[in-house]
PDB file of C-alpha atoms in Angstrom:
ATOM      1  CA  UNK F  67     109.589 121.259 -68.435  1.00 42.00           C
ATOM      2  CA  UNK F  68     108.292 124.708 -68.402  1.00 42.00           C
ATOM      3  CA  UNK F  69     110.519 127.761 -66.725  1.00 42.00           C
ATOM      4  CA  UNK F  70     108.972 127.402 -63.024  1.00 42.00           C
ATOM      5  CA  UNK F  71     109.247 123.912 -62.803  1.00 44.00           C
ATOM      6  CA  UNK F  72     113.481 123.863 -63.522  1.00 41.00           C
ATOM      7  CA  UNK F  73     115.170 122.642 -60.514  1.00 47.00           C
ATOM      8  CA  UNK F  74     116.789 125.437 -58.357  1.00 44.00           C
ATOM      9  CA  UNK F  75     120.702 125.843 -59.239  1.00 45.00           C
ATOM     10  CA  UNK F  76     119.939 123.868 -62.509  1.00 43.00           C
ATOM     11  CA  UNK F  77     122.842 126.072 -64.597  1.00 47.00           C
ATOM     12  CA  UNK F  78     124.792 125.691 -61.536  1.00 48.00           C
ATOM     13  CA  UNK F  79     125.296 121.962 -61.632  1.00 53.00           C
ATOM     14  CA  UNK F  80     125.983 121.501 -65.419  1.00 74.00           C
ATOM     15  CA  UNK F  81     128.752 123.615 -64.811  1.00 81.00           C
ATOM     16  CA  UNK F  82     130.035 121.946 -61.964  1.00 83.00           C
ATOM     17  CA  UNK F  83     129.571 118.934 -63.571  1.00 86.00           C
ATOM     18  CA  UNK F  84     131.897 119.993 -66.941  1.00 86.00           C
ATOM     19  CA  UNK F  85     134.745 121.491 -64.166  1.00 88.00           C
ATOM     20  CA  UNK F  86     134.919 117.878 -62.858  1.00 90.00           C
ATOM     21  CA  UNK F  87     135.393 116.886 -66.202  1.00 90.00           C
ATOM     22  CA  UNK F  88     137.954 119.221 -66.584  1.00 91.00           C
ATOM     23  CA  UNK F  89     139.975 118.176 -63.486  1.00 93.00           C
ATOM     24  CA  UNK F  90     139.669 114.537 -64.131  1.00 93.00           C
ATOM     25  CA  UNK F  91     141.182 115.001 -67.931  1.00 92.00           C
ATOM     26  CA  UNK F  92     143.931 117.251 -66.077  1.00 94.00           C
ATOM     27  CA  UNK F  93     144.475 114.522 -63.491  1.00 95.00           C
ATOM     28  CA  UNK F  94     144.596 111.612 -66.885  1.00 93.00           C
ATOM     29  CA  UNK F  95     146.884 113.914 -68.479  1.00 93.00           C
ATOM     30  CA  UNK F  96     149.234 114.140 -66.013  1.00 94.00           C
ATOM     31  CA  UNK F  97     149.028 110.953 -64.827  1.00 94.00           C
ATOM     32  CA  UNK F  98     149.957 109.895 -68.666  1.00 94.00           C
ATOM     33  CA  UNK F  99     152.707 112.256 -69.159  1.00 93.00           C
ATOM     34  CA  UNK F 100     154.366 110.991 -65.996  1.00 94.00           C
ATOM     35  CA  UNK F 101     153.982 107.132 -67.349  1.00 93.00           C
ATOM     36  CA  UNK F 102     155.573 108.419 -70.450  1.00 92.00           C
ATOM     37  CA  UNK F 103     158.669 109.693 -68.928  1.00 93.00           C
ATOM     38  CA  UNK F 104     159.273 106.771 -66.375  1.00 92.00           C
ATOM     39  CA  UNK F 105     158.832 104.641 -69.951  1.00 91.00           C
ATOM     40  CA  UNK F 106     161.787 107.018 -71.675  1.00 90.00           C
ATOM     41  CA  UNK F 107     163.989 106.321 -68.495  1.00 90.00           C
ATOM     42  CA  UNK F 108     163.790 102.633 -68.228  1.00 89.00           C
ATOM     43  CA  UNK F 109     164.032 102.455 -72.322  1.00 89.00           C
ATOM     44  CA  UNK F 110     167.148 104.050 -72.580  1.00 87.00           C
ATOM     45  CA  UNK F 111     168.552 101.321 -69.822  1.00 84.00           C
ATOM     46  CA  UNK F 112     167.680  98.557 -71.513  1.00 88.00           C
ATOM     47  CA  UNK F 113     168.672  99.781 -74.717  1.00 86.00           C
ATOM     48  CA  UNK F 114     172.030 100.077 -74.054  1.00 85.00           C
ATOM     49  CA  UNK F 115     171.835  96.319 -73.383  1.00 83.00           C
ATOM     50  CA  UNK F 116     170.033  95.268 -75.808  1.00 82.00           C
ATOM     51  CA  UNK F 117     172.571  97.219 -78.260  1.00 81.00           C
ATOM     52  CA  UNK F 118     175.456  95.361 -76.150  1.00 79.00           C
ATOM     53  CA  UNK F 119     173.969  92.016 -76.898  1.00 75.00           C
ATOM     54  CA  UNK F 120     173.548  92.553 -80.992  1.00 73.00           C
ATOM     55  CA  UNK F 121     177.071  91.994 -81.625  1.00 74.00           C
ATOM     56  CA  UNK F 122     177.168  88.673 -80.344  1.00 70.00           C
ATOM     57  CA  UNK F 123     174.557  87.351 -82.871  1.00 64.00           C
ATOM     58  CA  UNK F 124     176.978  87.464 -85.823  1.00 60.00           C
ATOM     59  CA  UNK F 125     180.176  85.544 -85.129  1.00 68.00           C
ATOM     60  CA  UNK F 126     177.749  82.459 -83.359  1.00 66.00           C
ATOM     61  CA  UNK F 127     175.761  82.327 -86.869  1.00 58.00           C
ATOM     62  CA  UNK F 128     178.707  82.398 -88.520  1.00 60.00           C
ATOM     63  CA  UNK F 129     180.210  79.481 -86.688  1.00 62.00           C
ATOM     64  CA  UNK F 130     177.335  77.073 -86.300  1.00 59.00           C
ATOM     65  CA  UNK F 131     176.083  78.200 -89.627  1.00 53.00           C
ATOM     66  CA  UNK F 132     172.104  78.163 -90.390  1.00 51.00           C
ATOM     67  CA  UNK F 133     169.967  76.651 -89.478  1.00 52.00           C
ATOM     68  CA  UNK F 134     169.373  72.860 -90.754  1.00 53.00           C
ATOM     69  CA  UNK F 135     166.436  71.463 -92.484  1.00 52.00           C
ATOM     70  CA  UNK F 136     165.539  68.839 -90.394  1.00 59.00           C
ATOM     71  CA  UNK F 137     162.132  66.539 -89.841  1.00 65.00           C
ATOM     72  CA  UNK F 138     160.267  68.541 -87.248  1.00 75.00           C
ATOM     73  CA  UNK F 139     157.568  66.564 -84.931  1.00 81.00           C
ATOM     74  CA  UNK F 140     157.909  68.444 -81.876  1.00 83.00           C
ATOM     75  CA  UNK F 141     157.469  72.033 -81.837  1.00 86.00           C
ATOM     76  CA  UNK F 142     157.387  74.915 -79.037  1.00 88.00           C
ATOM     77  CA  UNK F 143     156.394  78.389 -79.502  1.00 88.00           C
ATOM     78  CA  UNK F 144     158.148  80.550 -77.163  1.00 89.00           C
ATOM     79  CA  UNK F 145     156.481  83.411 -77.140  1.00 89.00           C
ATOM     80  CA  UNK F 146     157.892  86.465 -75.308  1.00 89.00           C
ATOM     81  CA  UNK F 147     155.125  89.460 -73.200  1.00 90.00           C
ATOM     82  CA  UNK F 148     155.467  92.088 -71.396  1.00 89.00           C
ATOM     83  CA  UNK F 149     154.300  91.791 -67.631  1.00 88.00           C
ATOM     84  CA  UNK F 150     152.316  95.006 -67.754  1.00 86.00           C
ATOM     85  CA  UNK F 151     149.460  96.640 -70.237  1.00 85.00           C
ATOM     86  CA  UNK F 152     149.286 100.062 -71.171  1.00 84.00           C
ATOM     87  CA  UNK F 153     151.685  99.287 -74.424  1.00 86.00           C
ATOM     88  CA  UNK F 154     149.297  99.173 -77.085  1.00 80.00           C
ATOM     89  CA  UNK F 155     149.055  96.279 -79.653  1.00 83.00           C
ATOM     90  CA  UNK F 156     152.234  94.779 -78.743  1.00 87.00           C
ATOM     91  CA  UNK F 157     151.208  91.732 -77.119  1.00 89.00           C
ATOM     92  CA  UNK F 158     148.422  91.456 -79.465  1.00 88.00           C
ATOM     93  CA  UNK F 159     150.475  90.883 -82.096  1.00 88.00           C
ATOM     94  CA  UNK F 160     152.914  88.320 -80.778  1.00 89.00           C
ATOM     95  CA  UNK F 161     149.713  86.293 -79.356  1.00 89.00           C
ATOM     96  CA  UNK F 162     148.062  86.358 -83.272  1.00 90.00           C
ATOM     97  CA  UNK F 163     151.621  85.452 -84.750  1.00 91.00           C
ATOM     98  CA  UNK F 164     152.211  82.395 -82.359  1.00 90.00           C
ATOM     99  CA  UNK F 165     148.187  81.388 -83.091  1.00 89.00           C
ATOM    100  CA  UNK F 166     149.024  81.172 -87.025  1.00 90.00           C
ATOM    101  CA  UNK F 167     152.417  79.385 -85.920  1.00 88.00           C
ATOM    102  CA  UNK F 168     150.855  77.034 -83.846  1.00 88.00           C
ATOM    103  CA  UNK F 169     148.013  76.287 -86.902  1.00 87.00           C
ATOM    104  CA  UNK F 170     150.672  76.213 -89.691  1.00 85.00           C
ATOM    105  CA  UNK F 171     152.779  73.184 -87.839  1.00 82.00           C
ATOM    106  CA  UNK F 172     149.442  71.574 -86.684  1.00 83.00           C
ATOM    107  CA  UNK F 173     149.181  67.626 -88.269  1.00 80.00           C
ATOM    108  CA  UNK F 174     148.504  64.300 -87.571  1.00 82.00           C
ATOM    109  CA  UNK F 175     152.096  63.645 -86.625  1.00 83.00           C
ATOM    110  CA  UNK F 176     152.971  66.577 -85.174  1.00 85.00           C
ATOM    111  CA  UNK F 177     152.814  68.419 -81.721  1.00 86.00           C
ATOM    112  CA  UNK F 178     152.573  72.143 -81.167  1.00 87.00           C
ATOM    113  CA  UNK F 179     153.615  73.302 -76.954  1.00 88.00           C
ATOM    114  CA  UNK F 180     153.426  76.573 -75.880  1.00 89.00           C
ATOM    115  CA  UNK F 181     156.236  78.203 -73.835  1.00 89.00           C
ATOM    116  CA  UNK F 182     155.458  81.354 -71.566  1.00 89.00           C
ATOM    117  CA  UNK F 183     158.109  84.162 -71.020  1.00 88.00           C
ATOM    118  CA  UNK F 184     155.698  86.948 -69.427  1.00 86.00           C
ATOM    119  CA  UNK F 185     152.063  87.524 -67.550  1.00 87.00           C
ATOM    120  CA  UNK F 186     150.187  88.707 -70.574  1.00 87.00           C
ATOM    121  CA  UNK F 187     150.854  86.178 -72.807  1.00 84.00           C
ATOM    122  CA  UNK F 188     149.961  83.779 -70.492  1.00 83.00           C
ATOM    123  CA  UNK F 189     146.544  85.262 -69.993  1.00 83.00           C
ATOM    124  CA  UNK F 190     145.472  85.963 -73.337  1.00 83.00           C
ATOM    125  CA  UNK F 191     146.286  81.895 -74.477  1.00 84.00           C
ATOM    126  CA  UNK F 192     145.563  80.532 -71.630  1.00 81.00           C
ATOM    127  CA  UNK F 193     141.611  79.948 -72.183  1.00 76.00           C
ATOM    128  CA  UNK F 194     142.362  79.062 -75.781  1.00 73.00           C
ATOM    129  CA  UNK F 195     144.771  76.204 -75.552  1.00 73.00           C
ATOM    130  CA  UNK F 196     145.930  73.522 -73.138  1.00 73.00           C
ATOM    131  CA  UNK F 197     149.367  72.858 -75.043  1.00 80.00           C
ATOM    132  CA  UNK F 198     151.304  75.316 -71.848  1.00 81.00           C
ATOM    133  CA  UNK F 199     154.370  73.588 -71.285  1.00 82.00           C
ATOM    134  CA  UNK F 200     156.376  76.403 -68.917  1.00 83.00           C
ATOM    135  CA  UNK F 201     155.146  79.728 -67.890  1.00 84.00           C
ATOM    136  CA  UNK F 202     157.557  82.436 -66.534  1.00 84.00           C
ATOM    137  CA  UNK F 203     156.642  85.760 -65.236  1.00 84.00           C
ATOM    138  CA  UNK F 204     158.017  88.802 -63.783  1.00 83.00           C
ATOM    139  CA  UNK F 205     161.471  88.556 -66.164  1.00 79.00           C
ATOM    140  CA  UNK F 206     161.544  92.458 -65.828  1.00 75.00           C
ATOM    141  CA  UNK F 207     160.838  93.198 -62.390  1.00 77.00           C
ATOM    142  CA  UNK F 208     164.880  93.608 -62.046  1.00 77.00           C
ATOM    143  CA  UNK F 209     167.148  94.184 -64.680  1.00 76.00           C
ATOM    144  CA  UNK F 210     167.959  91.237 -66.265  1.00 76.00           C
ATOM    145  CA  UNK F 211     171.254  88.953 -66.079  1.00 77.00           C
ATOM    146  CA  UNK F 212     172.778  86.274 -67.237  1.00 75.00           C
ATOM    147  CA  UNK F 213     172.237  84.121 -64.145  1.00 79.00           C
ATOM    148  CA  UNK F 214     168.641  84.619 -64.022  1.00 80.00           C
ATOM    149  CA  UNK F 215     168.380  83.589 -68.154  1.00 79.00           C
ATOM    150  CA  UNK F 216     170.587  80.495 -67.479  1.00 78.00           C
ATOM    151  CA  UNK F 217     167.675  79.296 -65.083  1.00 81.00           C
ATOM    152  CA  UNK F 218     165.020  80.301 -67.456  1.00 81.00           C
ATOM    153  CA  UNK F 219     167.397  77.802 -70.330  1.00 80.00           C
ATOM    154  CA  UNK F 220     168.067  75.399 -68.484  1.00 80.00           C
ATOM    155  CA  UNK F 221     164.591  74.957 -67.485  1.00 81.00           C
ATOM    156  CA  UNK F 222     163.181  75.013 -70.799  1.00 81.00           C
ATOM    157  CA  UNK F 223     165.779  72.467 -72.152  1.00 78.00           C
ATOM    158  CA  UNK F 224     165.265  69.703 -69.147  1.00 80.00           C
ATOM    159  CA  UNK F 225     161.875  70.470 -68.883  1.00 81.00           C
ATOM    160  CA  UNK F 226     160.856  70.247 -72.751  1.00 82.00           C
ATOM    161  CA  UNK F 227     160.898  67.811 -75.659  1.00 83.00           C
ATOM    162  CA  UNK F 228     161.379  69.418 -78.835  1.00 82.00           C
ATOM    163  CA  UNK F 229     162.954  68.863 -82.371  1.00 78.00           C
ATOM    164  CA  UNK F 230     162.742  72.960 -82.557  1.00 80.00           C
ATOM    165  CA  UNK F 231     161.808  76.218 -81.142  1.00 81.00           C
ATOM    166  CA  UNK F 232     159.918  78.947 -82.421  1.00 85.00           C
ATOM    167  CA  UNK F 233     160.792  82.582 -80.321  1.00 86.00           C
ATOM    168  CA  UNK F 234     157.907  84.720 -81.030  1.00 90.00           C
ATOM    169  CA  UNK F 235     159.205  88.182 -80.254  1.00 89.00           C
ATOM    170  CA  UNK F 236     159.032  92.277 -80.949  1.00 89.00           C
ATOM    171  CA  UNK F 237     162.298  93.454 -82.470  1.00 86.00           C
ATOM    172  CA  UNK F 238     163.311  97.089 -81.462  1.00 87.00           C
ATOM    173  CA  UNK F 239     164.100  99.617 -83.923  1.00 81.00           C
ATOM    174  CA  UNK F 240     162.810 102.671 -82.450  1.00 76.00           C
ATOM    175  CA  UNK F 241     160.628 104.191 -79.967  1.00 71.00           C
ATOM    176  CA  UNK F 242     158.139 104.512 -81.777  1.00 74.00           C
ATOM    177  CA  UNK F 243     158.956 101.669 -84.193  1.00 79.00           C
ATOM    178  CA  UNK F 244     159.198  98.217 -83.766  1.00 84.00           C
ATOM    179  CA  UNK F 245     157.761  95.217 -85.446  1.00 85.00           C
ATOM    180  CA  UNK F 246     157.115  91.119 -84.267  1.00 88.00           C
ATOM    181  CA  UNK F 247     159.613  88.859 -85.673  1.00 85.00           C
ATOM    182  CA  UNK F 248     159.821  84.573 -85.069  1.00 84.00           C
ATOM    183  CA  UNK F 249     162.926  83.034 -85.157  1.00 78.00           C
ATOM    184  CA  UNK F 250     163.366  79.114 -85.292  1.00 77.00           C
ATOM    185  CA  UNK F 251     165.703  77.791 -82.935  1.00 75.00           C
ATOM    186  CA  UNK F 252     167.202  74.042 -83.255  1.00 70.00           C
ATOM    187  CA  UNK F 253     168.877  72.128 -80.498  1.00 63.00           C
ATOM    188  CA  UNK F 254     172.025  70.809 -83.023  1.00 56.00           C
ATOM    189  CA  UNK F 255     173.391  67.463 -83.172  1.00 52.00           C
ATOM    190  CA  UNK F 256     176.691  66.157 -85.196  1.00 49.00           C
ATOM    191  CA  UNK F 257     174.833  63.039 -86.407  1.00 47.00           C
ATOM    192  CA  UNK F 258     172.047  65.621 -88.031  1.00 50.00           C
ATOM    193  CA  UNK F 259     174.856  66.951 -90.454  1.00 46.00           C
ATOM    194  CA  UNK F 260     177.330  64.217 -91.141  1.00 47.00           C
ATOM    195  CA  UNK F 261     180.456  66.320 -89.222  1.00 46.00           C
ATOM    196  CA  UNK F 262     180.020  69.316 -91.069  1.00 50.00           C
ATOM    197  CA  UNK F 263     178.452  72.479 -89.779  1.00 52.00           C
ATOM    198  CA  UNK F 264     179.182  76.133 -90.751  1.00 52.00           C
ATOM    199  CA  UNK F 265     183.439  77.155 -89.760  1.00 55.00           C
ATOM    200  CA  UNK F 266     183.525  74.594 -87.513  1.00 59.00           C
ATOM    201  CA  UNK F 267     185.221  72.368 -88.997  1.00 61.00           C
ATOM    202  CA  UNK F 268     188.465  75.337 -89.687  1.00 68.00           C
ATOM    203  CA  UNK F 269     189.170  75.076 -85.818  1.00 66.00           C
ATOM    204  CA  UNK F 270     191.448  72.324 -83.904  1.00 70.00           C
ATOM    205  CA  UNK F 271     189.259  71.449 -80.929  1.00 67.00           C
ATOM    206  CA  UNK F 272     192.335  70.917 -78.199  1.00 69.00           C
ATOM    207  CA  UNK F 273     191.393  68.622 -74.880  1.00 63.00           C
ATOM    208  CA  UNK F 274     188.919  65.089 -74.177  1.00 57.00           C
ATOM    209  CA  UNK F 275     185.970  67.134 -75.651  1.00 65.00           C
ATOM    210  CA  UNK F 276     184.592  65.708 -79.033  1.00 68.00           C
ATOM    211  CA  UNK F 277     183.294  67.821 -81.753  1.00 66.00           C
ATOM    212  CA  UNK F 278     179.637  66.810 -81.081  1.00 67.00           C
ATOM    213  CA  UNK F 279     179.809  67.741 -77.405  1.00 72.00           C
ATOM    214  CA  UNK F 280     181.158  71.037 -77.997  1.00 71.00           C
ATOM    215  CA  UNK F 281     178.208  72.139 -80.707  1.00 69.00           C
ATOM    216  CA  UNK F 282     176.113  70.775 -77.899  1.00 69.00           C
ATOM    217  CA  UNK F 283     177.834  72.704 -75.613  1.00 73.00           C
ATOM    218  CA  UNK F 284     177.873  76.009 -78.184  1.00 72.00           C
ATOM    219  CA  UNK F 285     174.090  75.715 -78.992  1.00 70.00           C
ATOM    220  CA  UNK F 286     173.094  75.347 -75.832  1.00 69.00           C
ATOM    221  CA  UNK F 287     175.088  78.595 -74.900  1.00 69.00           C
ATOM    222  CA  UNK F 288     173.513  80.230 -77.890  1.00 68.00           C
ATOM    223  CA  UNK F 289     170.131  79.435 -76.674  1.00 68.00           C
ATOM    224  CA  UNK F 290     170.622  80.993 -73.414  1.00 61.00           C
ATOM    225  CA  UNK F 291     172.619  83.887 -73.986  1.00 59.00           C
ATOM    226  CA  UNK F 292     173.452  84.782 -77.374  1.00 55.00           C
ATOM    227  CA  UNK F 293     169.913  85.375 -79.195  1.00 55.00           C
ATOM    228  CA  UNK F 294     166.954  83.489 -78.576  1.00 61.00           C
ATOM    229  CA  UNK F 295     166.548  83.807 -74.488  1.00 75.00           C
ATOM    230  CA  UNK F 296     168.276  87.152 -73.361  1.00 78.00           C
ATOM    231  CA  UNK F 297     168.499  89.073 -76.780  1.00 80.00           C
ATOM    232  CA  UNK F 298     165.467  88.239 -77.413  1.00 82.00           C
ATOM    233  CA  UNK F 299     163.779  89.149 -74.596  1.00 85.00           C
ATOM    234  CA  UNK F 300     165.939  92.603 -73.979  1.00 86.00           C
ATOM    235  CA  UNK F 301     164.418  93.356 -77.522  1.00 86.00           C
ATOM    236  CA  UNK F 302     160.824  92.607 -76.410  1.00 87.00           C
ATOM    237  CA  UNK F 303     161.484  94.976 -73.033  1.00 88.00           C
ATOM    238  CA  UNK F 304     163.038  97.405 -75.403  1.00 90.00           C
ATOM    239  CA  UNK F 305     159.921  97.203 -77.626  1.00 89.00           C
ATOM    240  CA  UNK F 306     157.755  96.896 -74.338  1.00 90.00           C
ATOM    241  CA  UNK F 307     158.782 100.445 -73.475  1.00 91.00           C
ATOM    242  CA  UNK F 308     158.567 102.223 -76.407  1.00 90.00           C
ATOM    243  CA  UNK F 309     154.851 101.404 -77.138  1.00 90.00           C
ATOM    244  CA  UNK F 310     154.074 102.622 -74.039  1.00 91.00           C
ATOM    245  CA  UNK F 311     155.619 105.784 -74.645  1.00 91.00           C
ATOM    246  CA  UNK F 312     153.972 105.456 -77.738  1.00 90.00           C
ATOM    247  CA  UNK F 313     150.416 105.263 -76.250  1.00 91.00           C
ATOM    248  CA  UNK F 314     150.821 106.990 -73.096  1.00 93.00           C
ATOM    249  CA  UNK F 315     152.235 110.319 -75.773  1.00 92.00           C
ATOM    250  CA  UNK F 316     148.806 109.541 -77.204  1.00 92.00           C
ATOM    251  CA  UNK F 317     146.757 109.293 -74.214  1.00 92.00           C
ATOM    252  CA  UNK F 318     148.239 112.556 -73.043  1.00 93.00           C
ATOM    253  CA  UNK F 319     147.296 114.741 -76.816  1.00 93.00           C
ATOM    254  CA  UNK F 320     143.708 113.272 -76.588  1.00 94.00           C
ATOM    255  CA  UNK F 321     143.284 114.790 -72.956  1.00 93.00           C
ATOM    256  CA  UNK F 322     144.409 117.673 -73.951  1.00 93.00           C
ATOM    257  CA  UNK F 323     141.713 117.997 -76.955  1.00 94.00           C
ATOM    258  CA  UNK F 324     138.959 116.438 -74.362  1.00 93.00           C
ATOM    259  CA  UNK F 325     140.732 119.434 -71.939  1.00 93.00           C
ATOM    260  CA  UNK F 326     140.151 122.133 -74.855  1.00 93.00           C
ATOM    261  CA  UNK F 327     137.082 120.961 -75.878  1.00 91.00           C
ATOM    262  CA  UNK F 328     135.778 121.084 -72.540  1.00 91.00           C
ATOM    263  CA  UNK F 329     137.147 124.317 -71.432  1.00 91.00           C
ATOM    264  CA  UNK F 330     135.239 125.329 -74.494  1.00 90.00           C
ATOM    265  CA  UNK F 331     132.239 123.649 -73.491  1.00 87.00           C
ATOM    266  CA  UNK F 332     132.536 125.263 -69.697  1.00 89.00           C
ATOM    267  CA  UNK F 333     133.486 129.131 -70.848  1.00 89.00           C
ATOM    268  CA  UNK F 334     129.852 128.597 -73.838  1.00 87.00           C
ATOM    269  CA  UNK F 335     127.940 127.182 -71.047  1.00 84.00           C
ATOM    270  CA  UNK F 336     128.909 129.947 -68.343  1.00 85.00           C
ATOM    271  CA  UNK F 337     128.268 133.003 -70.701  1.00 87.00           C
ATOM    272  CA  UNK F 338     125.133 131.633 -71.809  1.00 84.00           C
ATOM    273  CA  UNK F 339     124.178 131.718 -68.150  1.00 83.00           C
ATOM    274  CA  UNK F 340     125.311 134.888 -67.321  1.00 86.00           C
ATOM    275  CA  UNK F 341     123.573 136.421 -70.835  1.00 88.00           C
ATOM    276  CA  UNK F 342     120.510 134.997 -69.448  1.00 86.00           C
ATOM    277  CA  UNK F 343     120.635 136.520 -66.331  1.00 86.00           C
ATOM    278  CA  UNK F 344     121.560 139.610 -67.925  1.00 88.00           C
ATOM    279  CA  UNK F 345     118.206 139.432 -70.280  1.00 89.00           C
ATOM    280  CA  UNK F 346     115.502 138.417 -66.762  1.00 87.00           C
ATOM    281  CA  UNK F 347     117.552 141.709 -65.060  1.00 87.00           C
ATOM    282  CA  UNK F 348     116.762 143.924 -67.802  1.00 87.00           C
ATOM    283  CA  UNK F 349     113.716 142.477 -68.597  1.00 87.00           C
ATOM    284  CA  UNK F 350     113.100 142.846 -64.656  1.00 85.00           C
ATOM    285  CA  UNK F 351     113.802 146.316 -64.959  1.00 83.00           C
ATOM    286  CA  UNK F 352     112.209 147.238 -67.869  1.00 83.00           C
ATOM    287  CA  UNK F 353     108.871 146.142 -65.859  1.00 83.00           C
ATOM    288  CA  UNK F 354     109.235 148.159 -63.642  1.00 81.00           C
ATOM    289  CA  UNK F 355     109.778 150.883 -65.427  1.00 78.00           C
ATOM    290  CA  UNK F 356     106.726 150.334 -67.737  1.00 62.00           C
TER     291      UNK F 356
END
């Protein structure tokens, strides 16, 4: 395109188009660094809890002892999401680990069931398998409480057969750290162990209750409150939080390069304009002169 047939106000509009490039990454940037502190508030909550709940781990392991070796036909993955995205890889992971679960236990004799405990797990497995027993969503729209994790319980253990549970989750270290973890969970019976089951047996049960309805009672309670319901799932919130901080502390340094780069871009492409119409004025002049 030769010089008298550019388009009036052509240097004009490229500049105008880099400034709304530059007030868009301002707007992402700010937009980000706002996400990021609303994630530091609500992780610092939860932590608390989820540091609370911890110390109630031990002394249950250490009275119902580990976990047995028993013949497994009927297993369910519970695998624990987050509601929202813009957390990184976090789901990812968990939905990957429960996939290899689910192929490791696979076998003539044996049946896999999948167990929900947020929105994004459910639609990432969804169009893969059929095997969705339960699906719960919206666990963190209030804090949670014990209450609302007895329903969650109780509906998984009238609701679903199973010889054990694997609790696909992300374990919380830090905010920027945290890493996916699977714990096996088995609904205890006396008759599995012949009577004998980690320091149990040290304590006089007092009252009509027999020994085997007790563990029931004490496994069941451990299910719902002690690790593999609401520890578990205050550890995924925790880690829920954190890798959004994570990304959205990302999001907000590669605006600001995409901001510096095209501030860069804007100042190069305005001098070059205004050298140019330096060099037609003196040119211009020059002309005259001559």
């Amino acid at each position: 395109m030769g010089r008298d047939e550019t388009p009036f106000g052509m240097r004009s509009i490229s500049t105008q188009v880099v400034r709304n490039r530059m007030k868009s990454a301002k707007n992402i940037q700010k937009i980000t660094k706002a996400m990021k502190m609303v994630a530091a508030s609500k992780l610092r909550s939860i932590q608390v809890r989820t540091e609370n709940s911890r110390c109630l781990w031990e002394p249950f392991t250490a009275l119902l002892g580990d976990t047995p070796s028993v013949d497994i036909k009927k297993n369910v993955i519970v695998m624990i999401s987050s509601d929202n995205g813009l957390c990184g890889g976090i789901n990812s992971t968990s939905v990957k680990i429960s996939k290899a679960i689910y192929k490791l236990n696979s076998g003539p004799d044996k049946q896999n069931k999948y167990v929900f405990l947020g929105e994004k797990a459910n639609a990432q497995l969804i169009r893969d398998s059929k095997d969705i027993e339960v699906s719960i969503t919206e666990l963190q729209k209030h804090p949670l409480k014990y209450t609302q994790v007895s329903v969650i319980a109780d509906d998984i253990l009238n609701n679903v057969e199973f010889d054990a549970l694997t609790i696909v989750f992300n374990k919380f270290q830090l905010w920027s750290h945290f890493f996916p973890q699977w714990l096996p969970y088995y609904l205890l019976r006396e008759s599995e162990f012949g009577g004998k089951l980690g320091d149990l047996d040290s304590y006089e049960i007092e009252g009509g209750d027999t020994k085997g309805e007790i563990l029931q009672n004490l496994t069941e309670f451990q299910f719902s409150c002690v690790s593999p319901v609401q520890c578990n799932i205050l550890e995924n919130a925790c880690s829920e939080q954190g890798a959004r901080m994570s990304a959205m502390d990302s999001s907000s340094r590669n605006a600001g390069e995409m901001l510096d780069h095209l501030t860069f871009t804007y100042n190069r492409t305005r001098q070059a304009s205004i050298t140019t119409e330096l060099i037609e004025i003196i040119s211009g002049a020059s002309a005259l002169e001559g």
